[in-house]
């Protein structure tokens, strides 16, 4: 059982900040679509003695052909890695089993580093990449000029259809045929609908591009068979491990065997140094949890909750991008400046004052800048981990509507916060940590 007694003695300031965060997570309604609450077992692994070990390189690996144990790439650069190898091998094997992948690299420290290593495996600086526009749901590392991706590569963006706010695969095909990319990238941070990876592969084949899928947001849904799996179609698939997958903060890459050697080289020594083996152990634990039947049930509940929340918000007159969701997330479209009402930034602040945590987000064809934005992104992974069900989503929608109606009234927002805290107290977390 975790406790923070030693931190309390050694570093009271950090102890206080951690305990404040425990209380914040306990009391607040966590609706950030990319966040979750990991198990105690995952936290124990992340806080284990493995943090003491350097292990540049990779573990031994079994030959796919003969089943015999063989040395992989450069092995390890340090002695004493025999148990670390067990940990990393277990993480790799479980990741492959969950997603049916030929090869897995579990070392990326984050999704961004996973993406960087994946891109370098198939493209060179200056090559053309066709990827989803950030304001239509993409990610910074999918080509934003402030990210390495937008700096190093020639990025051409595709977006969603103006009317449906969903992918139109004929429009994407047309873009691909025009720009003849070396690589096509799909996956999203704020796209609430199912992505047809088979269609993307068809388009990539037509123009001779490789296909990379960033499945970070929907990895848990895919693990449970609730969203099509990109692994059979994509050359390389990247993900984070801490979103719907409910593991520690980190990244991972899956690929076809033919890219394995090159990809591993790009992760280490290409992009990173020593792997975080304590985090890799926590990934392995989370993967074990993801292979269990109750994880599938959990993912089903995430999707049912998202559908219920979307319906309850629309029933109360709030507009959602694409009029709903197929996944764990949705985007409230707050309208443009001329429509009046709060911006995304304002609404995020008002929700915060009411004890509801969410993030502002651009909506497709947004007229406000990204730091102000006209949308709010909501997701159900964390509230589902707390045990909330469909009827609770109706209550959450009611809170959000009240905040929307009173977004500039701090007194009213403080009253709503009290109601929110009474509500979250019915779904306790971290009882073992709270004093
Ligand atoms: N920051 C993540 C998200 O919230 O979607 C993406 O990396």
Tab-separated table of C-alpha atoms and ligand atoms in Angstrom:
chain	number	residue	atom	x	y	z
A	1	UNK	CA	0.000	0.000	0.000
A	2	UNK	CA	1.456	3.340	-1.051
A	3	UNK	CA	1.963	6.105	1.443
A	4	UNK	CA	4.062	9.252	1.307
A	5	UNK	CA	5.432	9.212	4.847
A	6	UNK	CA	9.078	9.465	3.755
A	7	UNK	CA	8.442	12.417	1.417
A	8	UNK	CA	6.612	14.085	4.290
A	9	UNK	CA	9.756	13.833	6.425
A	10	UNK	CA	12.358	14.614	3.733
A	11	UNK	CA	10.578	17.259	1.676
A	12	UNK	CA	7.450	18.731	3.274
A	13	UNK	CA	6.938	21.211	0.415
A	14	UNK	CA	6.728	18.508	-2.238
A	15	UNK	CA	4.633	16.398	0.139
A	16	UNK	CA	2.162	19.249	0.495
A	17	UNK	CA	1.932	19.745	-3.261
A	18	UNK	CA	1.316	16.015	-3.802
A	19	UNK	CA	-1.370	15.907	-1.133
A	20	UNK	CA	-3.020	19.004	-2.611
A	21	UNK	CA	-3.090	17.215	-5.957
A	22	UNK	CA	-4.588	14.104	-4.316
A	23	UNK	CA	-7.376	16.311	-2.947
A	24	UNK	CA	-7.868	18.069	-6.308
A	25	UNK	CA	-8.195	14.755	-8.123
A	26	UNK	CA	-10.573	13.481	-5.415
A	27	UNK	CA	-12.901	16.493	-5.438
A	28	UNK	CA	-12.845	17.563	-9.087
A	29	UNK	CA	-14.808	16.118	-11.940
A	30	UNK	CA	-12.061	15.050	-14.349
A	31	UNK	CA	-13.242	15.360	-17.943
A	32	UNK	CA	-9.955	15.876	-19.785
A	33	UNK	CA	-10.251	13.259	-22.533
A	34	UNK	CA	-6.573	12.297	-22.382
A	35	UNK	CA	-6.381	11.728	-18.625
A	36	UNK	CA	-7.165	8.738	-16.469
A	37	UNK	CA	-6.586	7.280	-12.996
A	38	UNK	CA	-4.104	4.403	-12.871
A	39	UNK	CA	-4.270	1.427	-10.529
A	40	UNK	CA	-2.240	1.214	-7.369
A	41	UNK	CA	-0.228	-1.626	-8.962
A	42	UNK	CA	0.764	0.667	-11.843
A	43	UNK	CA	1.824	3.358	-9.348
A	44	UNK	CA	3.851	0.847	-7.305
A	45	UNK	CA	5.764	-0.251	-10.414
A	46	UNK	CA	6.361	3.386	-11.417
A	47	UNK	CA	7.729	4.078	-7.929
A	48	UNK	CA	9.907	0.944	-7.809
A	49	UNK	CA	13.695	0.370	-7.498
A	50	UNK	CA	13.898	0.020	-11.282
A	51	UNK	CA	14.371	3.783	-11.358
A	52	UNK	CA	17.950	3.118	-10.185
A	53	UNK	CA	19.007	1.208	-13.292
A	54	UNK	CA	20.629	2.342	-16.528
A	55	UNK	CA	19.764	0.056	-19.431
A	56	UNK	CA	20.579	1.662	-22.780
A	57	UNK	CA	19.975	-0.863	-25.515
A	58	UNK	CA	17.399	-3.626	-25.765
A	59	UNK	CA	16.722	-6.994	-24.113
A	60	UNK	CA	17.387	-10.380	-25.667
A	61	UNK	CA	14.771	-11.370	-28.117
A	62	UNK	CA	13.323	-14.659	-29.350
A	63	UNK	CA	13.715	-15.366	-33.060
A	64	UNK	CA	10.319	-15.400	-34.735
A	65	UNK	CA	11.454	-18.153	-37.098
A	66	UNK	CA	13.226	-20.595	-34.805
A	67	UNK	CA	11.910	-19.585	-31.382
A	68	UNK	CA	15.518	-19.456	-30.185
A	69	UNK	CA	16.799	-16.692	-27.914
A	70	UNK	CA	18.991	-14.257	-29.799
A	71	UNK	CA	20.753	-11.011	-29.089
A	72	UNK	CA	18.941	-7.941	-30.356
A	73	UNK	CA	20.713	-4.993	-31.919
A	74	UNK	CA	23.399	-3.806	-29.526
A	75	UNK	CA	22.226	-5.617	-26.384
A	76	UNK	CA	22.662	-3.471	-23.281
A	77	UNK	CA	25.427	-0.973	-22.663
A	78	UNK	CA	25.515	-1.698	-18.915
A	79	UNK	CA	25.876	-4.828	-16.808
A	80	UNK	CA	23.258	-6.007	-14.332
A	81	UNK	CA	20.316	-5.819	-16.728
A	82	UNK	CA	19.102	-9.418	-16.324
A	83	UNK	CA	15.945	-8.499	-14.388
A	84	UNK	CA	15.405	-5.320	-16.347
A	85	UNK	CA	15.391	-7.545	-19.451
A	86	UNK	CA	12.614	-9.666	-17.904
A	87	UNK	CA	10.573	-6.511	-17.279
A	88	UNK	CA	11.022	-5.059	-20.762
A	89	UNK	CA	10.448	-8.403	-22.475
A	90	UNK	CA	7.157	-8.862	-20.599
A	91	UNK	CA	6.028	-5.357	-21.588
A	92	UNK	CA	6.904	-6.057	-25.243
A	93	UNK	CA	5.171	-9.449	-25.369
A	94	UNK	CA	2.007	-8.131	-23.698
A	95	UNK	CA	1.850	-5.105	-26.013
A	96	UNK	CA	2.157	-7.378	-29.051
A	97	UNK	CA	-0.552	-9.675	-27.692
A	98	UNK	CA	-3.018	-6.859	-26.982
A	99	UNK	CA	-2.782	-5.302	-30.438
A	100	UNK	CA	-1.701	-8.291	-32.575
A	101	UNK	CA	1.528	-6.512	-33.542
A	102	UNK	CA	4.656	-8.077	-35.058
A	103	UNK	CA	7.011	-5.804	-33.131
A	104	UNK	CA	6.792	-3.433	-30.153
A	105	UNK	CA	9.145	-0.831	-28.745
A	106	UNK	CA	8.077	0.156	-25.226
A	107	UNK	CA	10.877	2.648	-24.530
A	108	UNK	CA	9.491	6.000	-25.820
A	109	UNK	CA	9.275	8.408	-22.908
A	110	UNK	CA	6.243	10.104	-24.466
A	111	UNK	CA	3.942	10.168	-27.459
A	112	UNK	CA	5.971	12.976	-29.038
A	113	UNK	CA	9.191	10.967	-28.868
A	114	UNK	CA	7.370	7.899	-30.196
A	115	UNK	CA	6.178	9.985	-33.140
A	116	UNK	CA	9.625	11.428	-33.791
A	117	UNK	CA	11.269	7.977	-33.905
A	118	UNK	CA	8.453	6.608	-36.072
A	119	UNK	CA	8.698	9.422	-38.638
A	120	UNK	CA	12.493	9.190	-38.909
A	121	UNK	CA	12.104	5.467	-39.623
A	122	UNK	CA	10.277	6.183	-42.882
A	123	UNK	CA	10.944	9.810	-43.926
A	124	UNK	CA	13.825	12.261	-44.116
A	125	UNK	CA	13.846	16.008	-43.416
A	126	UNK	CA	12.225	17.829	-46.320
A	127	UNK	CA	9.936	14.930	-47.294
A	128	UNK	CA	6.220	15.574	-47.647
A	129	UNK	CA	3.861	14.322	-44.938
A	130	UNK	CA	0.070	14.488	-45.281
A	131	UNK	CA	-1.436	14.839	-41.807
A	132	UNK	CA	-4.498	16.050	-39.935
A	133	UNK	CA	-4.709	19.800	-39.334
A	134	UNK	CA	-4.328	20.654	-35.614
A	135	UNK	CA	-7.478	22.786	-35.509
A	136	UNK	CA	-9.474	19.887	-36.981
A	137	UNK	CA	-8.390	17.505	-34.221
A	138	UNK	CA	-4.730	16.720	-35.032
A	139	UNK	CA	-1.740	16.982	-32.707
A	140	UNK	CA	1.223	19.368	-32.405
A	141	UNK	CA	3.622	16.595	-33.473
A	142	UNK	CA	1.550	15.940	-36.580
A	143	UNK	CA	3.081	18.968	-38.271
A	144	UNK	CA	2.610	22.165	-36.292
A	145	UNK	CA	5.311	24.722	-37.181
A	146	UNK	CA	6.309	25.039	-33.502
A	147	UNK	CA	6.978	21.291	-33.249
A	148	UNK	CA	9.961	19.358	-34.696
A	149	UNK	CA	7.486	17.876	-37.190
A	150	UNK	CA	6.523	21.189	-38.780
A	151	UNK	CA	10.141	22.318	-38.718
A	152	UNK	CA	11.727	19.341	-40.411
A	153	UNK	CA	9.139	18.110	-42.874
A	154	UNK	CA	7.022	19.577	-45.627
A	155	UNK	CA	3.582	19.286	-44.066
A	156	UNK	CA	0.386	19.248	-46.111
A	157	UNK	CA	-2.755	19.155	-43.985
A	158	UNK	CA	-6.114	17.491	-44.523
A	159	UNK	CA	-9.185	18.401	-42.500
A	160	UNK	CA	-12.738	17.323	-41.868
A	161	UNK	CA	-15.596	17.986	-44.246
A	162	UNK	CA	-17.166	21.419	-43.811
A	163	UNK	CA	-20.728	20.102	-43.432
A	164	UNK	CA	-20.369	16.814	-41.554
A	165	UNK	CA	-17.239	17.773	-39.551
A	166	UNK	CA	-16.128	14.193	-40.226
A	167	UNK	CA	-13.473	12.728	-42.519
A	168	UNK	CA	-14.483	12.573	-46.145
A	169	UNK	CA	-12.164	9.957	-47.602
A	170	UNK	CA	-12.637	11.184	-51.195
A	171	UNK	CA	-11.434	14.641	-50.149
A	172	UNK	CA	-8.441	13.112	-48.334
A	173	UNK	CA	-7.650	10.951	-51.381
A	174	UNK	CA	-7.736	14.037	-53.600
A	175	UNK	CA	-5.293	15.854	-51.290
A	176	UNK	CA	-2.980	12.818	-51.302
A	177	UNK	CA	-3.055	12.619	-55.084
A	178	UNK	CA	-2.238	16.328	-55.355
A	179	UNK	CA	0.703	16.399	-52.899
A	180	UNK	CA	2.061	12.852	-53.382
A	181	UNK	CA	3.269	12.479	-49.786
A	182	UNK	CA	5.999	10.095	-48.737
A	183	UNK	CA	4.027	9.415	-45.570
A	184	UNK	CA	0.387	9.744	-44.495
A	185	UNK	CA	-0.361	10.272	-40.835
A	186	UNK	CA	-3.693	9.778	-39.169
A	187	UNK	CA	-4.991	9.567	-35.619
A	188	UNK	CA	-6.188	12.518	-33.582
A	189	UNK	CA	-6.388	14.316	-30.276
A	190	UNK	CA	-9.822	15.765	-30.804
A	191	UNK	CA	-11.742	13.772	-33.428
A	192	UNK	CA	-14.808	12.141	-31.887
A	193	UNK	CA	-15.609	9.714	-34.690
A	194	UNK	CA	-14.425	6.272	-35.814
A	195	UNK	CA	-11.423	6.385	-38.148
A	196	UNK	CA	-11.418	4.031	-41.139
A	197	UNK	CA	-7.807	2.839	-41.167
A	198	UNK	CA	-8.448	0.448	-44.078
A	199	UNK	CA	-9.470	3.464	-46.190
A	200	UNK	CA	-6.322	5.351	-45.161
A	201	UNK	CA	-4.205	2.328	-46.160
A	202	UNK	CA	-5.979	2.180	-49.527
A	203	UNK	CA	-5.163	5.870	-50.132
A	204	UNK	CA	-1.550	5.416	-48.957
A	205	UNK	CA	-1.118	2.481	-51.339
A	206	UNK	CA	-2.587	4.461	-54.246
A	207	UNK	CA	0.003	7.230	-53.843
A	208	UNK	CA	2.904	5.048	-52.709
A	209	UNK	CA	3.057	6.505	-49.175
A	210	UNK	CA	3.740	4.749	-45.900
A	211	UNK	CA	0.969	4.974	-43.307
A	212	UNK	CA	1.574	5.920	-39.694
A	213	UNK	CA	-1.289	5.901	-37.209
A	214	UNK	CA	-1.107	7.717	-33.874
A	215	UNK	CA	-3.739	5.840	-31.852
A	216	UNK	CA	-2.890	7.504	-28.517
A	217	UNK	CA	-6.423	8.580	-27.641
A	218	UNK	CA	-8.235	5.412	-28.621
A	219	UNK	CA	-5.669	2.729	-27.690
A	220	UNK	CA	-7.829	1.398	-24.839
A	221	UNK	CA	-10.901	1.204	-27.063
A	222	UNK	CA	-8.859	-0.646	-29.689
A	223	UNK	CA	-7.459	-3.049	-27.071
A	224	UNK	CA	-11.047	-3.907	-26.153
A	225	UNK	CA	-12.174	-4.312	-29.780
A	226	UNK	CA	-14.458	-1.259	-29.651
A	227	UNK	CA	-12.676	0.667	-32.418
A	228	UNK	CA	-11.047	-0.795	-35.565
A	229	UNK	CA	-7.413	-1.743	-34.956
A	230	UNK	CA	-4.890	0.151	-37.142
A	231	UNK	CA	-2.147	-2.464	-36.630
A	232	UNK	CA	-3.106	-4.702	-39.582
A	233	UNK	CA	-3.117	-1.678	-41.936
A	234	UNK	CA	-0.466	0.777	-40.781
A	235	UNK	CA	3.248	0.405	-41.330
A	236	UNK	CA	3.856	1.912	-37.894
A	237	UNK	CA	1.457	2.681	-35.032
A	238	UNK	CA	2.361	5.020	-32.179
A	239	UNK	CA	0.556	5.577	-28.921
A	240	UNK	CA	0.799	6.926	-25.432
A	241	UNK	CA	0.084	4.527	-22.596
A	242	UNK	CA	-1.702	6.843	-20.164
A	243	UNK	CA	-4.946	7.793	-21.883
A	244	UNK	CA	-7.774	5.271	-22.409
A	245	UNK	CA	-5.151	2.515	-22.007
A	246	UNK	CA	-4.867	3.555	-18.321
A	247	UNK	CA	-1.141	2.988	-17.879
A	248	UNK	CA	1.696	5.238	-16.718
A	249	UNK	CA	2.596	8.450	-18.558
A	250	UNK	CA	4.678	7.281	-21.539
A	251	UNK	CA	4.780	6.155	-25.170
A	252	UNK	CA	5.028	3.017	-27.278
A	253	UNK	CA	5.457	2.053	-30.924
A	254	UNK	CA	4.144	-0.994	-32.776
A	255	UNK	CA	5.261	-1.913	-36.285
A	256	UNK	CA	5.631	-4.527	-38.941
A	257	UNK	CA	8.715	-6.707	-38.520
A	258	UNK	CA	10.375	-5.172	-41.570
A	259	UNK	CA	10.686	-1.808	-39.764
A	260	UNK	CA	11.715	-3.275	-36.383
A	261	UNK	CA	15.476	-2.891	-36.592
A	262	UNK	CA	15.404	0.626	-38.045
A	263	UNK	CA	12.696	1.775	-35.640
A	264	UNK	CA	14.530	0.458	-32.567
A	265	UNK	CA	17.637	2.321	-33.731
A	266	UNK	CA	15.649	5.527	-34.060
A	267	UNK	CA	14.241	5.243	-30.523
A	268	UNK	CA	17.693	4.472	-29.073
A	269	UNK	CA	20.200	5.924	-29.822
A	270	UNK	CA	18.351	8.066	-32.410
A	271	UNK	CA	16.001	10.050	-30.203
A	272	UNK	CA	16.486	8.900	-26.599
A	273	UNK	CA	19.106	7.763	-24.107
A	274	UNK	CA	18.486	5.480	-21.141
A	275	UNK	CA	14.985	3.957	-20.985
A	276	UNK	CA	12.809	4.585	-17.927
A	277	UNK	CA	12.577	0.959	-16.817
A	278	UNK	CA	10.369	1.738	-13.803
A	279	UNK	CA	7.875	3.241	-16.243
A	280	UNK	CA	8.308	0.281	-18.596
A	281	UNK	CA	7.442	-1.989	-15.637
A	282	UNK	CA	4.337	0.127	-15.009
A	283	UNK	CA	3.451	-0.195	-18.722
A	284	UNK	CA	3.801	-3.994	-18.402
A	285	UNK	CA	1.453	-4.008	-15.398
A	286	UNK	CA	-1.089	-1.853	-17.233
A	287	UNK	CA	-0.871	-4.149	-20.279
A	288	UNK	CA	-1.570	-7.149	-18.038
A	289	UNK	CA	-4.620	-5.326	-16.711
A	290	UNK	CA	-5.679	-4.517	-20.302
A	291	UNK	CA	-5.658	-8.217	-21.214
A	292	UNK	CA	-8.317	-8.966	-18.587
A	293	UNK	CA	-12.060	-9.194	-19.272
A	294	UNK	CA	-12.946	-6.436	-16.796
A	295	UNK	CA	-10.820	-4.009	-18.845
A	296	UNK	CA	-13.063	-4.722	-21.849
A	297	UNK	CA	-16.104	-4.037	-19.685
A	298	UNK	CA	-14.456	-0.795	-18.499
A	299	UNK	CA	-13.864	0.349	-22.091
A	300	UNK	CA	-17.460	-0.461	-23.042
A	301	UNK	CA	-18.620	1.684	-20.144
A	302	UNK	CA	-16.361	4.569	-21.304
A	303	UNK	CA	-18.094	4.495	-24.698
A	304	UNK	CA	-21.586	4.138	-23.204
A	305	UNK	CA	-20.841	7.045	-20.861
A	306	UNK	CA	-19.550	9.235	-23.706
A	307	UNK	CA	-22.681	8.514	-25.761
A	308	UNK	CA	-24.876	9.301	-22.739
A	309	UNK	CA	-22.993	12.531	-21.978
A	310	UNK	CA	-23.174	13.657	-25.616
A	311	UNK	CA	-26.924	13.001	-25.709
A	312	UNK	CA	-27.520	14.771	-22.400
A	313	UNK	CA	-25.535	17.851	-23.504
A	314	UNK	CA	-27.386	18.094	-26.837
A	315	UNK	CA	-30.726	17.626	-25.048
A	316	UNK	CA	-29.817	20.744	-23.052
A	317	UNK	CA	-29.175	22.732	-26.234
A	318	UNK	CA	-25.370	22.563	-26.429
A	319	UNK	CA	-23.911	21.934	-29.892
A	320	UNK	CA	-21.431	19.128	-30.426
A	321	UNK	CA	-18.986	18.922	-33.320
A	322	UNK	CA	-20.347	16.254	-35.729
A	323	UNK	CA	-23.460	16.032	-33.538
A	324	UNK	CA	-22.116	13.333	-31.266
A	325	UNK	CA	-19.384	10.794	-30.697
A	326	UNK	CA	-18.388	7.202	-31.449
A	327	UNK	CA	-15.547	7.206	-28.949
A	328	UNK	CA	-14.574	8.408	-25.483
A	329	UNK	CA	-14.522	12.122	-26.372
A	330	UNK	CA	-16.669	14.931	-27.687
A	331	UNK	CA	-16.280	18.609	-28.501
A	332	UNK	CA	-18.746	21.275	-27.435
A	333	UNK	CA	-18.902	23.943	-30.148
A	334	UNK	CA	-19.483	27.219	-28.278
A	335	UNK	CA	-20.001	29.228	-31.478
A	336	UNK	CA	-18.062	32.209	-32.782
A	337	UNK	CA	-17.480	35.598	-31.188
A	338	UNK	CA	-20.505	37.060	-33.024
A	339	UNK	CA	-22.752	34.418	-31.456
A	340	UNK	CA	-21.952	35.840	-28.011
A	341	UNK	CA	-21.412	33.442	-25.115
A	342	UNK	CA	-18.105	32.247	-23.727
A	343	UNK	CA	-14.980	31.366	-25.710
A	344	UNK	CA	-13.275	28.036	-25.033
A	345	UNK	CA	-10.775	29.786	-22.773
A	346	UNK	CA	-13.497	31.526	-20.780
A	347	UNK	CA	-15.575	28.362	-20.462
A	348	UNK	CA	-12.529	26.336	-19.346
A	349	UNK	CA	-11.950	28.913	-16.593
A	350	UNK	CA	-15.610	28.910	-15.548
A	351	UNK	CA	-15.701	25.096	-15.421
A	352	UNK	CA	-12.566	25.204	-13.289
A	353	UNK	CA	-14.248	27.565	-10.819
A	354	UNK	CA	-17.073	25.025	-10.594
A	355	UNK	CA	-14.681	22.108	-9.877
A	356	UNK	CA	-14.932	20.632	-13.385
A	357	UNK	CA	-11.665	20.012	-15.228
A	358	UNK	CA	-11.728	20.144	-19.024
A	359	UNK	CA	-9.730	21.854	-21.759
A	360	UNK	CA	-10.442	24.507	-24.349
A	361	UNK	CA	-10.022	23.197	-27.870
A	362	UNK	CA	-10.322	24.567	-31.355
A	363	UNK	CA	-13.275	23.338	-33.364
A	364	UNK	CA	-12.990	22.742	-37.128
A	365	UNK	CA	-12.936	26.057	-39.042
A	366	UNK	CA	-12.511	27.941	-35.759
A	367	UNK	CA	-12.270	31.719	-36.125
A	368	UNK	CA	-10.578	32.233	-32.750
A	369	UNK	CA	-6.848	31.575	-32.184
A	370	UNK	CA	-5.953	28.191	-30.561
A	371	UNK	CA	-5.146	29.756	-27.192
A	372	UNK	CA	-8.667	31.181	-27.006
A	373	UNK	CA	-10.555	28.619	-29.155
A	374	UNK	CA	-14.301	28.092	-29.573
A	375	UNK	CA	-14.656	24.620	-28.148
A	376	UNK	CA	-14.424	22.530	-25.018
A	377	UNK	CA	-13.177	18.955	-25.253
A	378	UNK	CA	-14.680	16.418	-22.851
A	379	UNK	CA	-13.903	12.753	-22.288
A	380	UNK	CA	-15.156	9.968	-20.038
A	381	UNK	CA	-12.127	7.705	-19.254
A	382	UNK	CA	-11.410	9.112	-15.767
A	383	UNK	CA	-14.998	9.438	-14.564
A	384	UNK	CA	-15.635	5.879	-15.774
A	385	UNK	CA	-12.635	4.640	-13.766
A	386	UNK	CA	-14.297	6.289	-10.735
A	387	UNK	CA	-17.344	4.110	-11.331
A	388	UNK	CA	-19.740	6.599	-12.899
A	389	UNK	CA	-22.446	5.262	-15.202
A	390	UNK	CA	-24.921	6.607	-17.776
A	391	UNK	CA	-27.290	8.215	-15.239
A	392	UNK	CA	-24.316	10.088	-13.759
A	393	UNK	CA	-23.550	11.530	-17.197
A	394	UNK	CA	-26.926	13.244	-17.140
A	395	UNK	CA	-25.957	14.881	-13.868
A	396	UNK	CA	-22.596	15.966	-15.339
A	397	UNK	CA	-24.361	17.463	-18.378
A	398	UNK	CA	-26.625	19.367	-15.992
A	399	UNK	CA	-23.559	20.784	-14.160
A	400	UNK	CA	-21.945	21.812	-17.464
A	401	UNK	CA	-25.125	23.506	-18.695
A	402	UNK	CA	-25.414	25.403	-15.403
A	403	UNK	CA	-21.816	26.576	-15.787
A	404	UNK	CA	-22.526	27.610	-19.387
A	405	UNK	CA	-25.582	29.619	-18.295
A	406	UNK	CA	-23.631	31.300	-15.483
A	407	UNK	CA	-20.166	31.470	-16.984
A	408	UNK	CA	-19.527	35.001	-15.755
A	409	UNK	CA	-21.163	34.660	-12.325
A	410	UNK	CA	-18.487	33.651	-9.805
A	411	UNK	CA	-20.929	33.341	-6.922
A	412	UNK	CA	-23.105	30.901	-8.837
A	413	UNK	CA	-20.020	28.972	-10.013
A	414	UNK	CA	-18.937	28.570	-6.381
A	415	UNK	CA	-22.392	27.136	-5.558
A	416	UNK	CA	-22.112	24.678	-8.453
A	417	UNK	CA	-18.673	23.667	-7.152
A	418	UNK	CA	-20.228	22.615	-3.841
A	419	UNK	CA	-22.759	20.444	-5.695
A	420	UNK	CA	-19.983	18.948	-7.854
A	421	UNK	CA	-17.953	18.072	-4.756
A	422	UNK	CA	-20.945	16.404	-3.092
A	423	UNK	CA	-21.361	14.400	-6.281
A	424	UNK	CA	-17.699	13.326	-6.672
A	425	UNK	CA	-17.563	12.293	-2.987
A	426	UNK	CA	-19.967	9.477	-3.920
A	427	UNK	CA	-17.178	8.015	-6.094
A	428	UNK	CA	-14.177	8.040	-3.757
A	429	UNK	CA	-10.597	7.521	-4.962
A	430	UNK	CA	-7.252	7.324	-3.125
A	431	UNK	CA	-8.798	6.421	0.225
A	432	UNK	CA	-5.460	4.851	1.122
A	433	UNK	CA	-3.654	8.158	0.532
A	434	UNK	CA	-6.045	10.680	2.023
A	435	UNK	CA	-5.333	11.458	5.656
B	1	LIG	N1	-1.974	16.390	-24.703
B	1	LIG	C1	-2.671	15.261	-25.290
B	1	LIG	C2	-4.133	15.460	-25.311
B	1	LIG	O1	-4.651	16.050	-24.391
B	1	LIG	O2	-4.803	14.998	-26.224
B	1	LIG	C3	-2.166	14.913	-26.622
B	1	LIG	O3	-0.833	14.611	-26.511
